[in-house]
CSV table of C-alpha atoms in Angstrom, one decimal:
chain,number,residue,atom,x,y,z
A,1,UNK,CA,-25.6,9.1,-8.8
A,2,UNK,CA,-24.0,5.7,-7.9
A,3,UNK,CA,-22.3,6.7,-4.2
A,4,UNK,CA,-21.5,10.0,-2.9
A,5,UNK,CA,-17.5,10.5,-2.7
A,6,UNK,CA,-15.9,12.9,-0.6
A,7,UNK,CA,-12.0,13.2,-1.5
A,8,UNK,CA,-9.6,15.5,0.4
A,9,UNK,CA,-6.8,17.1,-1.9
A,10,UNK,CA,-9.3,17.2,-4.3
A,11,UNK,CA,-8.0,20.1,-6.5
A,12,UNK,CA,-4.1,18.4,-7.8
A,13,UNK,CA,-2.2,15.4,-7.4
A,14,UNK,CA,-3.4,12.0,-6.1
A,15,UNK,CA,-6.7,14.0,-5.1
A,16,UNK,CA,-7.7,14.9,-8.5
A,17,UNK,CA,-6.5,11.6,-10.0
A,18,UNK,CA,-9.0,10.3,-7.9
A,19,UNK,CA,-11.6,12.7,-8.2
A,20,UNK,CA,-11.2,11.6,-12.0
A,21,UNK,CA,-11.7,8.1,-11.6
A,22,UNK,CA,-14.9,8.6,-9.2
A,23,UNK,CA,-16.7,10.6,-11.4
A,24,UNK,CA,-15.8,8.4,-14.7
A,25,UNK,CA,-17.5,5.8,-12.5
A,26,UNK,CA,-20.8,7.6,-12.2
A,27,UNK,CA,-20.2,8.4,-8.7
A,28,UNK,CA,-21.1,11.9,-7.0
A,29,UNK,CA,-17.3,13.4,-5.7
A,30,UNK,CA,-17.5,16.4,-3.3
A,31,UNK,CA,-13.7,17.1,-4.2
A,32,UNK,CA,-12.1,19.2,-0.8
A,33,UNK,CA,-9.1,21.9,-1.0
A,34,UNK,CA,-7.9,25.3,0.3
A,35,UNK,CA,-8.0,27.4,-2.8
A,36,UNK,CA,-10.5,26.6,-5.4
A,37,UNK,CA,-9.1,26.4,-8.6
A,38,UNK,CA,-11.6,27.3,-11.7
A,39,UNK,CA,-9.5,24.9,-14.4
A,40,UNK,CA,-10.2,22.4,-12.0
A,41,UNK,CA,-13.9,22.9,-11.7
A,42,UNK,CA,-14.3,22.9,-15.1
A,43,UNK,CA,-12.5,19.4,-16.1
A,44,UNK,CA,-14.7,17.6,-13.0
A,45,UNK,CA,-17.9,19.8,-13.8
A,46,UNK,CA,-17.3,17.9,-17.3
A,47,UNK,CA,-16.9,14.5,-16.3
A,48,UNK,CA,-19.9,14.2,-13.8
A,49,UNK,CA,-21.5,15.3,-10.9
A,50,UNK,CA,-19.4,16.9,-8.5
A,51,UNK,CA,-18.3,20.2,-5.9
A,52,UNK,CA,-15.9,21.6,-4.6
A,53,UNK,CA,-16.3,22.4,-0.7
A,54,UNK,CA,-13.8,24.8,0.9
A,55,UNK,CA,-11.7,22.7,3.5
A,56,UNK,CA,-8.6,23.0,5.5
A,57,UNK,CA,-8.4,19.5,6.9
A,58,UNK,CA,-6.2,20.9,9.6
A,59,UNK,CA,-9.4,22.6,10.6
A,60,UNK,CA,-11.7,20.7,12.5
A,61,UNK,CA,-14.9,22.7,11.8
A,62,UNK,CA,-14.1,22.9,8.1
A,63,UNK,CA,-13.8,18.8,7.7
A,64,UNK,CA,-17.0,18.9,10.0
A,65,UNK,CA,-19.2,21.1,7.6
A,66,UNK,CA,-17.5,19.0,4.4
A,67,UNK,CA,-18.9,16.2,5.6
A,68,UNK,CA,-22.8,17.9,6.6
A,69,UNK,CA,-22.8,19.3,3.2
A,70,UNK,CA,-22.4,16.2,1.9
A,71,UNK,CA,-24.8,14.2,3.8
A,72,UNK,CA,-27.0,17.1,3.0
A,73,UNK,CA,-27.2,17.1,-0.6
A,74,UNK,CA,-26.9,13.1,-0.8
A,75,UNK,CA,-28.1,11.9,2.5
A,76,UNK,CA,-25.6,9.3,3.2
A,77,UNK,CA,-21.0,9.5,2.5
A,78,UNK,CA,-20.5,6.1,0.8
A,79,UNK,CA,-16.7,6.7,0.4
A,80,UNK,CA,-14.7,8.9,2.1
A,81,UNK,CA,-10.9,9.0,0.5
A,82,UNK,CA,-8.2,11.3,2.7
A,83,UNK,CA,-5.8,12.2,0.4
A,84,UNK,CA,-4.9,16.0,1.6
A,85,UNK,CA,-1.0,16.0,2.8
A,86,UNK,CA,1.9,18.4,3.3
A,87,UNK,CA,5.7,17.2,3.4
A,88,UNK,CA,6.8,20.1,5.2
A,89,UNK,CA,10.8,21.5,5.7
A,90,UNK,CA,13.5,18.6,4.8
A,91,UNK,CA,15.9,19.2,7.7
A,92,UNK,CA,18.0,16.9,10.1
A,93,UNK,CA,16.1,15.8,13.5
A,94,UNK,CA,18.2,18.0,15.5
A,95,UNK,CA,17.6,21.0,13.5
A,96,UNK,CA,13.3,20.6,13.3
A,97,UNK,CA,11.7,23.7,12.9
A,98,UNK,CA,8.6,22.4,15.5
A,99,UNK,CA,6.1,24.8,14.0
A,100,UNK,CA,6.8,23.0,10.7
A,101,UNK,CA,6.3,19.8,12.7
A,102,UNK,CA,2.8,20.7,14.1
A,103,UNK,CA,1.9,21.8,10.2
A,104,UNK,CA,2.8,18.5,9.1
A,105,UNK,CA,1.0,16.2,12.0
A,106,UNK,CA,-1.8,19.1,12.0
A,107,UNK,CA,-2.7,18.4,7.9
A,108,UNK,CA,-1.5,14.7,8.0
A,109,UNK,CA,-2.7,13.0,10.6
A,110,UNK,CA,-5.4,15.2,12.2
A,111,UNK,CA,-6.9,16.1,9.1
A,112,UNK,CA,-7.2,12.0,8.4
A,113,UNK,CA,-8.6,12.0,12.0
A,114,UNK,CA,-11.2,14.3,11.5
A,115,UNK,CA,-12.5,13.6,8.5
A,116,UNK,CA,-12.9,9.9,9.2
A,117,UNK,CA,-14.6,11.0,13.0
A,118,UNK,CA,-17.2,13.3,11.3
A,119,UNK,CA,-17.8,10.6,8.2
A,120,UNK,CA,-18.1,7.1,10.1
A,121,UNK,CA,-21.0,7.7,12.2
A,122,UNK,CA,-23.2,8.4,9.1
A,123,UNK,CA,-21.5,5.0,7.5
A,124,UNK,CA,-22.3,2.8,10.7
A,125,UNK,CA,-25.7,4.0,10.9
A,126,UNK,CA,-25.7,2.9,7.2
A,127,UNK,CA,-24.1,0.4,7.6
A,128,UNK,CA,-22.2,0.6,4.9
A,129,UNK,CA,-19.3,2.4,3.6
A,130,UNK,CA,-15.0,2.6,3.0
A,131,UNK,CA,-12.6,5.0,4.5
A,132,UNK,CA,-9.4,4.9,2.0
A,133,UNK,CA,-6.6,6.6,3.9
A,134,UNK,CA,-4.0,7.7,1.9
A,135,UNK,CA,-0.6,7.0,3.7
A,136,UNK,CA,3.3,6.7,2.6
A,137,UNK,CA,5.9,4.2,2.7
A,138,UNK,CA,7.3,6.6,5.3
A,139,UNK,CA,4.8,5.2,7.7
A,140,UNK,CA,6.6,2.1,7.3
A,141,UNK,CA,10.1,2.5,6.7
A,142,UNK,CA,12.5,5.1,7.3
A,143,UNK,CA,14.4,6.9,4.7
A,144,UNK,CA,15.3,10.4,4.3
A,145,UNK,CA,12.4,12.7,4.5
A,146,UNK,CA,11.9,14.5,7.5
A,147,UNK,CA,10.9,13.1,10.7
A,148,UNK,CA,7.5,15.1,10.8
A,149,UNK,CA,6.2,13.4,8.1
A,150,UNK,CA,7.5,9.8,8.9
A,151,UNK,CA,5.5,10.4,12.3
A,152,UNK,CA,2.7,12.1,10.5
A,153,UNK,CA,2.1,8.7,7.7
A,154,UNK,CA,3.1,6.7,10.9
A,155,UNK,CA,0.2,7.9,12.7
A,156,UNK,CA,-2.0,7.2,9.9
A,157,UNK,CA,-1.3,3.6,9.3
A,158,UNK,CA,-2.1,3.0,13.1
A,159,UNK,CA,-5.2,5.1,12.7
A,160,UNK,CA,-6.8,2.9,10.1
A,161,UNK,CA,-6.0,0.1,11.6
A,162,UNK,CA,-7.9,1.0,14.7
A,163,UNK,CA,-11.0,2.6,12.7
A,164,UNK,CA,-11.1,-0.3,11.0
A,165,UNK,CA,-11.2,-2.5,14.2
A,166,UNK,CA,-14.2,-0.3,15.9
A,167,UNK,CA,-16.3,0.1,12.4
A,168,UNK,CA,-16.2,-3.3,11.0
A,169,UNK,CA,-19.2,-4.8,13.2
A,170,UNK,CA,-20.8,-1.9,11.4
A,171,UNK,CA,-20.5,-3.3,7.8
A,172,UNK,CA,-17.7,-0.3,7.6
A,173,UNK,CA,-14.3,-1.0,6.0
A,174,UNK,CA,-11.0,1.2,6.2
A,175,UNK,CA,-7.8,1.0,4.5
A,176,UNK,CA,-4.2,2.7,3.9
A,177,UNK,CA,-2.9,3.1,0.1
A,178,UNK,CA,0.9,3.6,0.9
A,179,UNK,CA,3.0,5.6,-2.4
A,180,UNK,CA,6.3,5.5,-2.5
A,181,UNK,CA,7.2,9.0,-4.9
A,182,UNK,CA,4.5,10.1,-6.5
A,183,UNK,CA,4.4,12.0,-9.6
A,184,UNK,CA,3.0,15.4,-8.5
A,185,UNK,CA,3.7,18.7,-7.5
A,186,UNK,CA,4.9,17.8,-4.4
A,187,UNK,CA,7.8,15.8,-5.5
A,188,UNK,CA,10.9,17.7,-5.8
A,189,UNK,CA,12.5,17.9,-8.7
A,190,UNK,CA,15.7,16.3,-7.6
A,191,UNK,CA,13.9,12.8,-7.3
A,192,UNK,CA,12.5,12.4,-10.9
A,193,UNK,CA,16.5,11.9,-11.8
A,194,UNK,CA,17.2,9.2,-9.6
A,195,UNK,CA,13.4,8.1,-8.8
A,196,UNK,CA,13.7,5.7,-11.4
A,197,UNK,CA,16.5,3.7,-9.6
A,198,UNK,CA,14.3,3.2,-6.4
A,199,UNK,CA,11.6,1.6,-7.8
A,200,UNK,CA,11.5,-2.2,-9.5
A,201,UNK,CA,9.3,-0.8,-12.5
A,202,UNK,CA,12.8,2.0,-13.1
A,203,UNK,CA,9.9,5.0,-12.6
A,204,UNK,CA,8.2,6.6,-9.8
A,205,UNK,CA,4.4,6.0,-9.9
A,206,UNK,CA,1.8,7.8,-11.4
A,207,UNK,CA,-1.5,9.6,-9.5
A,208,UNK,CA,-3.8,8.0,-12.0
A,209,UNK,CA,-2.2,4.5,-11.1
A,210,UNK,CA,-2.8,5.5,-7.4
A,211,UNK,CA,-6.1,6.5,-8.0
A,212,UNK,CA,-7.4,3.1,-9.7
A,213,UNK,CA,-6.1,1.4,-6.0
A,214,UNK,CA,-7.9,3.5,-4.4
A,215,UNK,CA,-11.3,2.4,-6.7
A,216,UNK,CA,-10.6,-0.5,-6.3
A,217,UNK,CA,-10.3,-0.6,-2.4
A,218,UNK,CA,-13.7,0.9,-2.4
A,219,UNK,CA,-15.6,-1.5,-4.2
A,220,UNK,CA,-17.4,-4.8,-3.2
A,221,UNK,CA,-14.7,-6.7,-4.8
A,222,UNK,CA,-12.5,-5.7,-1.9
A,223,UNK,CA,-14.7,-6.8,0.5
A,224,UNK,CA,-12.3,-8.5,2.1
A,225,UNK,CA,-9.4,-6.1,2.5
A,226,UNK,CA,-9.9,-4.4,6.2
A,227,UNK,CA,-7.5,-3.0,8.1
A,228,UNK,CA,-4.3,-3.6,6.7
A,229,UNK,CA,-2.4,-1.5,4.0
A,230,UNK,CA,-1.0,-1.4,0.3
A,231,UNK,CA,2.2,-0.3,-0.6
A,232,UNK,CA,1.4,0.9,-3.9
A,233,UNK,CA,5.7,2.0,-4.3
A,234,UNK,CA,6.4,-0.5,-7.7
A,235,UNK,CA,8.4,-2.2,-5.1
A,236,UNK,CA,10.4,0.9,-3.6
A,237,UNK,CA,10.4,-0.9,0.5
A,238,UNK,CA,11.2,-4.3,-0.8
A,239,UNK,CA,14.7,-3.7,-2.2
A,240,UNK,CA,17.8,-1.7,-2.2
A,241,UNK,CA,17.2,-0.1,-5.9
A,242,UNK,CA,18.0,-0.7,-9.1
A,243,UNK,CA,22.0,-0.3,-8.5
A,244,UNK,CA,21.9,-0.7,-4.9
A,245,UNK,CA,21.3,2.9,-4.5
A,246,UNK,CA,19.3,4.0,-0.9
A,247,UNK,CA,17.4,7.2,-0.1
Protein backbone atom coordinates (compact mmCIF):
# COMPACT_ATOMS: atom_id res chain seq x y z
CA UNK A 1 0.00 0.00 0.00
CA UNK A 2 1.39 3.41 -1.16
CA UNK A 3 -1.31 5.94 0.77
CA UNK A 4 -4.59 5.14 2.11
CA UNK A 5 -7.43 6.98 -0.11
CA UNK A 6 -10.77 7.68 0.97
CA UNK A 7 -13.06 8.90 -2.06
CA UNK A 8 -16.72 9.85 -1.58
CA UNK A 9 -19.06 8.94 -4.73
CA UNK A 10 -16.99 6.19 -4.92
CA UNK A 11 -19.44 3.74 -6.74
CA UNK A 12 -20.06 5.95 -10.56
CA UNK A 13 -19.04 8.93 -12.02
CA UNK A 14 -16.08 11.21 -11.14
CA UNK A 15 -15.86 8.89 -7.87
CA UNK A 16 -15.06 5.80 -9.59
CA UNK A 17 -12.93 7.53 -12.25
CA UNK A 18 -10.98 8.31 -9.41
CA UNK A 19 -11.20 5.35 -7.44
CA UNK A 20 -9.57 3.88 -10.84
CA UNK A 21 -6.73 6.00 -10.98
CA UNK A 22 -5.84 5.50 -7.10
CA UNK A 23 -5.72 2.11 -7.16
CA UNK A 24 -3.70 1.88 -10.69
CA UNK A 25 -1.36 3.90 -8.60
CA UNK A 26 -0.78 1.29 -5.95
CA UNK A 27 -2.69 3.17 -3.46
CA UNK A 28 -5.27 1.67 -0.84
CA UNK A 29 -8.93 3.49 -1.88
CA UNK A 30 -11.75 2.99 0.71
CA UNK A 31 -14.33 3.96 -2.10
CA UNK A 32 -17.77 5.60 -0.11
CA UNK A 33 -21.58 5.33 -1.50
CA UNK A 34 -25.18 4.70 -0.51
CA UNK A 35 -25.93 1.51 -2.36
CA UNK A 36 -23.10 -0.85 -2.87
CA UNK A 37 -22.95 -1.96 -6.23
CA UNK A 38 -21.38 -5.62 -6.76
CA UNK A 39 -20.05 -4.76 -10.63
CA UNK A 40 -18.39 -2.20 -8.97
CA UNK A 41 -16.64 -4.24 -6.34
CA UNK A 42 -15.53 -6.45 -8.63
CA UNK A 43 -13.69 -4.05 -11.32
CA UNK A 44 -11.83 -2.12 -8.05
CA UNK A 45 -11.38 -5.59 -6.17
CA UNK A 46 -9.43 -6.28 -9.52
CA UNK A 47 -7.27 -3.37 -9.81
CA UNK A 48 -5.93 -3.21 -6.15
CA UNK A 49 -6.57 -2.95 -2.76
CA UNK A 50 -9.69 -1.46 -1.88
CA UNK A 51 -13.49 -1.31 0.16
CA UNK A 52 -16.40 -0.11 -0.08
CA UNK A 53 -17.73 1.50 3.30
CA UNK A 54 -21.48 2.35 3.51
CA UNK A 55 -21.74 6.28 3.68
CA UNK A 56 -24.38 8.93 3.26
CA UNK A 57 -22.21 11.98 3.47
CA UNK A 58 -25.31 13.90 4.42
CA UNK A 59 -24.93 11.88 7.57
CA UNK A 60 -22.67 12.94 9.94
CA UNK A 61 -22.10 9.68 11.92
CA UNK A 62 -21.70 7.71 8.68
CA UNK A 63 -18.65 10.12 7.26
CA UNK A 64 -17.48 9.85 10.98
CA UNK A 65 -17.18 5.93 11.03
CA UNK A 66 -15.77 6.11 7.05
CA UNK A 67 -13.15 7.78 8.21
CA UNK A 68 -12.39 5.37 11.78
CA UNK A 69 -12.57 2.52 9.55
CA UNK A 70 -10.08 3.80 7.68
CA UNK A 71 -7.62 4.89 10.12
CA UNK A 72 -8.29 1.56 11.57
CA UNK A 73 -7.28 -0.77 8.96
CA UNK A 74 -4.32 1.71 7.68
CA UNK A 75 -3.60 3.84 10.67
CA UNK A 76 -3.26 7.19 9.00
CA UNK A 77 -6.00 8.92 5.68
CA UNK A 78 -3.24 10.23 3.35
CA UNK A 79 -5.84 11.58 0.87
CA UNK A 80 -9.16 12.25 1.37
CA UNK A 81 -11.04 13.16 -2.21
CA UNK A 82 -14.96 14.52 -1.68
CA UNK A 83 -16.50 13.83 -4.71
CA UNK A 84 -20.23 12.74 -3.53
CA UNK A 85 -22.87 15.34 -5.02
CA UNK A 86 -26.55 15.77 -5.89
CA UNK A 87 -27.95 18.48 -8.42
CA UNK A 88 -31.28 18.34 -7.06
CA UNK A 89 -34.81 19.84 -8.91
CA UNK A 90 -33.98 22.47 -11.91
CA UNK A 91 -36.62 25.14 -11.07
CA UNK A 92 -36.76 28.97 -11.13
CA UNK A 93 -35.64 30.79 -7.65
CA UNK A 94 -39.15 31.71 -6.91
CA UNK A 95 -40.54 28.40 -7.42
CA UNK A 96 -37.63 26.28 -5.00
CA UNK A 97 -38.92 23.31 -3.55
CA UNK A 98 -36.81 24.12 0.04
CA UNK A 99 -36.67 20.48 0.99
CA UNK A 100 -34.89 20.01 -2.33
CA UNK A 101 -32.66 22.82 -1.23
CA UNK A 102 -31.70 21.35 2.17
CA UNK A 103 -30.93 17.91 0.06
CA UNK A 104 -28.62 19.66 -2.07
CA UNK A 105 -26.63 21.91 0.70
CA UNK A 106 -27.15 18.68 3.12
CA UNK A 107 -24.97 16.15 0.41
CA UNK A 108 -22.97 19.11 -1.10
CA UNK A 109 -21.63 21.12 1.18
CA UNK A 110 -22.10 19.38 4.54
CA UNK A 111 -21.05 16.17 3.44
CA UNK A 112 -17.63 18.01 2.14
CA UNK A 113 -17.78 19.52 5.67
CA UNK A 114 -17.73 16.49 7.46
CA UNK A 115 -15.68 14.40 5.85
CA UNK A 116 -12.86 16.88 5.81
CA UNK A 117 -13.62 17.67 9.95
CA UNK A 118 -13.43 13.97 10.79
CA UNK A 119 -10.17 13.37 8.24
CA UNK A 120 -7.85 16.48 9.05
CA UNK A 121 -7.10 15.91 12.57
CA UNK A 122 -5.51 12.47 11.72
CA UNK A 123 -3.58 14.41 8.71
CA UNK A 124 -2.28 17.36 11.12
CA UNK A 125 -1.16 14.98 13.63
CA UNK A 126 0.64 13.42 10.58
CA UNK A 127 1.42 15.99 9.43
CA UNK A 128 0.90 15.26 6.20
CA UNK A 129 -1.82 14.83 3.85
CA UNK A 130 -4.34 16.50 0.77
CA UNK A 131 -8.09 17.23 0.95
CA UNK A 132 -9.25 17.35 -2.96
CA UNK A 133 -12.72 18.94 -2.87
CA UNK A 134 -14.52 18.38 -5.74
CA UNK A 135 -16.51 21.64 -6.67
CA UNK A 136 -18.29 23.09 -9.93
CA UNK A 137 -17.99 26.11 -12.05
CA UNK A 138 -21.30 26.95 -10.44
CA UNK A 139 -19.43 27.88 -7.43
CA UNK A 140 -17.99 30.53 -9.53
CA UNK A 141 -20.17 31.69 -12.00
CA UNK A 142 -23.81 31.67 -12.51
CA UNK A 143 -25.58 30.00 -15.17
CA UNK A 144 -28.70 28.11 -15.32
CA UNK A 145 -28.75 25.27 -12.79
CA UNK A 146 -30.61 25.78 -9.82
CA UNK A 147 -29.83 28.02 -7.11
CA UNK A 148 -29.30 25.19 -4.51
CA UNK A 149 -26.58 23.88 -6.13
CA UNK A 150 -24.78 27.20 -7.10
CA UNK A 151 -24.94 27.92 -3.14
CA UNK A 152 -24.06 24.36 -2.39
CA UNK A 153 -20.44 24.43 -4.95
CA UNK A 154 -20.38 28.06 -3.64
CA UNK A 155 -20.02 26.99 -0.20
CA UNK A 156 -17.44 24.53 -1.02
CA UNK A 157 -14.93 26.72 -2.73
CA UNK A 158 -15.08 29.00 0.42
CA UNK A 159 -14.70 25.93 2.53
CA UNK A 160 -11.41 24.86 1.12
CA UNK A 161 -10.14 27.85 1.14
CA UNK A 162 -10.53 28.22 4.78
CA UNK A 163 -9.34 24.39 5.57
CA UNK A 164 -6.60 25.12 3.73
CA UNK A 165 -5.73 28.38 5.73
CA UNK A 166 -6.06 26.50 9.28
CA UNK A 167 -4.19 23.08 8.13
CA UNK A 168 -1.29 24.39 6.22
CA UNK A 169 1.05 25.06 9.41
CA UNK A 170 0.25 21.32 9.66
CA UNK A 171 2.07 20.19 6.43
CA UNK A 172 -1.85 19.67 5.22
CA UNK A 173 -2.86 20.93 1.77
CA UNK A 174 -6.56 21.29 0.40
CA UNK A 175 -7.90 22.09 -2.97
CA UNK A 176 -11.15 22.57 -5.27
CA UNK A 177 -11.20 20.67 -8.80
CA UNK A 178 -14.10 22.78 -10.39
CA UNK A 179 -15.95 20.68 -13.73
CA UNK A 180 -17.88 22.34 -15.87
CA UNK A 181 -20.40 19.16 -17.46
CA UNK A 182 -19.21 16.21 -16.78
CA UNK A 183 -19.81 13.11 -18.59
CA UNK A 184 -21.83 10.96 -16.15
CA UNK A 185 -25.03 9.97 -15.10
CA UNK A 186 -25.82 12.95 -13.70
CA UNK A 187 -25.77 14.99 -16.75
CA UNK A 188 -28.98 15.22 -18.46
CA UNK A 189 -29.36 14.19 -21.63
CA UNK A 190 -30.28 17.44 -23.13
CA UNK A 191 -26.67 18.88 -22.61
CA UNK A 192 -24.60 16.23 -24.52
CA UNK A 193 -26.34 17.99 -27.74
CA UNK A 194 -25.33 21.36 -27.15
CA UNK A 195 -22.36 20.58 -24.39
CA UNK A 196 -20.07 20.58 -27.17
CA UNK A 197 -20.66 24.35 -27.92
CA UNK A 198 -19.79 25.46 -24.30
CA UNK A 199 -16.66 24.16 -24.10
CA UNK A 200 -13.23 25.41 -26.09
CA UNK A 201 -12.21 21.66 -26.74
CA UNK A 202 -16.21 21.32 -28.70
CA UNK A 203 -16.98 18.37 -25.82
CA UNK A 204 -17.88 18.14 -22.33
CA UNK A 205 -15.16 16.55 -20.14
CA UNK A 206 -14.64 13.24 -19.30
CA UNK A 207 -14.52 11.58 -15.44
CA UNK A 208 -11.25 9.86 -16.24
CA UNK A 209 -9.74 13.39 -17.30
CA UNK A 210 -11.18 14.67 -13.98
CA UNK A 211 -9.78 11.99 -12.11
CA UNK A 212 -6.02 12.41 -13.32
CA UNK A 213 -6.49 16.32 -11.80
CA UNK A 214 -7.38 15.04 -8.97
CA UNK A 215 -3.92 12.63 -8.84
CA UNK A 216 -2.27 14.99 -9.59
CA UNK A 217 -3.34 17.65 -6.91
CA UNK A 218 -2.48 14.98 -4.46
CA UNK A 219 0.98 14.34 -5.22
CA UNK A 220 4.30 16.03 -4.11
CA UNK A 221 4.58 17.59 -7.40
CA UNK A 222 1.66 19.87 -6.29
CA UNK A 223 3.27 20.88 -3.39
CA UNK A 224 2.64 24.11 -4.04
CA UNK A 225 -1.00 24.32 -5.02
CA UNK A 226 -3.01 25.35 -1.56
CA UNK A 227 -5.95 26.82 -1.27
CA UNK A 228 -6.95 27.99 -4.50
CA UNK A 229 -9.04 26.00 -7.20
CA UNK A 230 -8.98 24.48 -10.83
CA UNK A 231 -11.54 24.93 -13.25
CA UNK A 232 -11.07 21.71 -14.98
CA UNK A 233 -14.31 23.07 -17.63
CA UNK A 234 -11.98 22.82 -21.20
CA UNK A 235 -12.53 26.55 -20.89
CA UNK A 236 -16.49 26.61 -20.34
CA UNK A 237 -16.21 30.14 -17.63
CA UNK A 238 -13.76 31.81 -19.91
CA UNK A 239 -15.91 32.42 -23.01
CA UNK A 240 -19.26 32.79 -24.44
CA UNK A 241 -19.14 29.27 -26.44
CA UNK A 242 -18.36 28.10 -29.49
CA UNK A 243 -21.22 30.25 -31.44
CA UNK A 244 -21.76 32.65 -28.77
CA UNK A 245 -24.26 30.38 -27.33
CA UNK A 246 -24.82 30.84 -23.09
CA UNK A 247 -26.39 28.43 -20.57
Amino acid sequence: MERAVIVTGGTNGIGLACARRFLAAGDKVFYLGRHQKPEVDVELAALGECRFLRCDVAVEEDCRAAVETCVAECGRVDVLVNVAGIVGERSDFCDIDLDDVRSVVETNLMGTLYMGCFAAPHMRDARSGVIVNIGSICGHIANTENIAYHASKGGVSMLTKAEARELAPYGVRAVEVAPAWVHTGMLDPSILEIGGKLHMGGRIVEPEEIADLVFLAASPEASCWNGSCLMADNGYASFKGLDGFIA
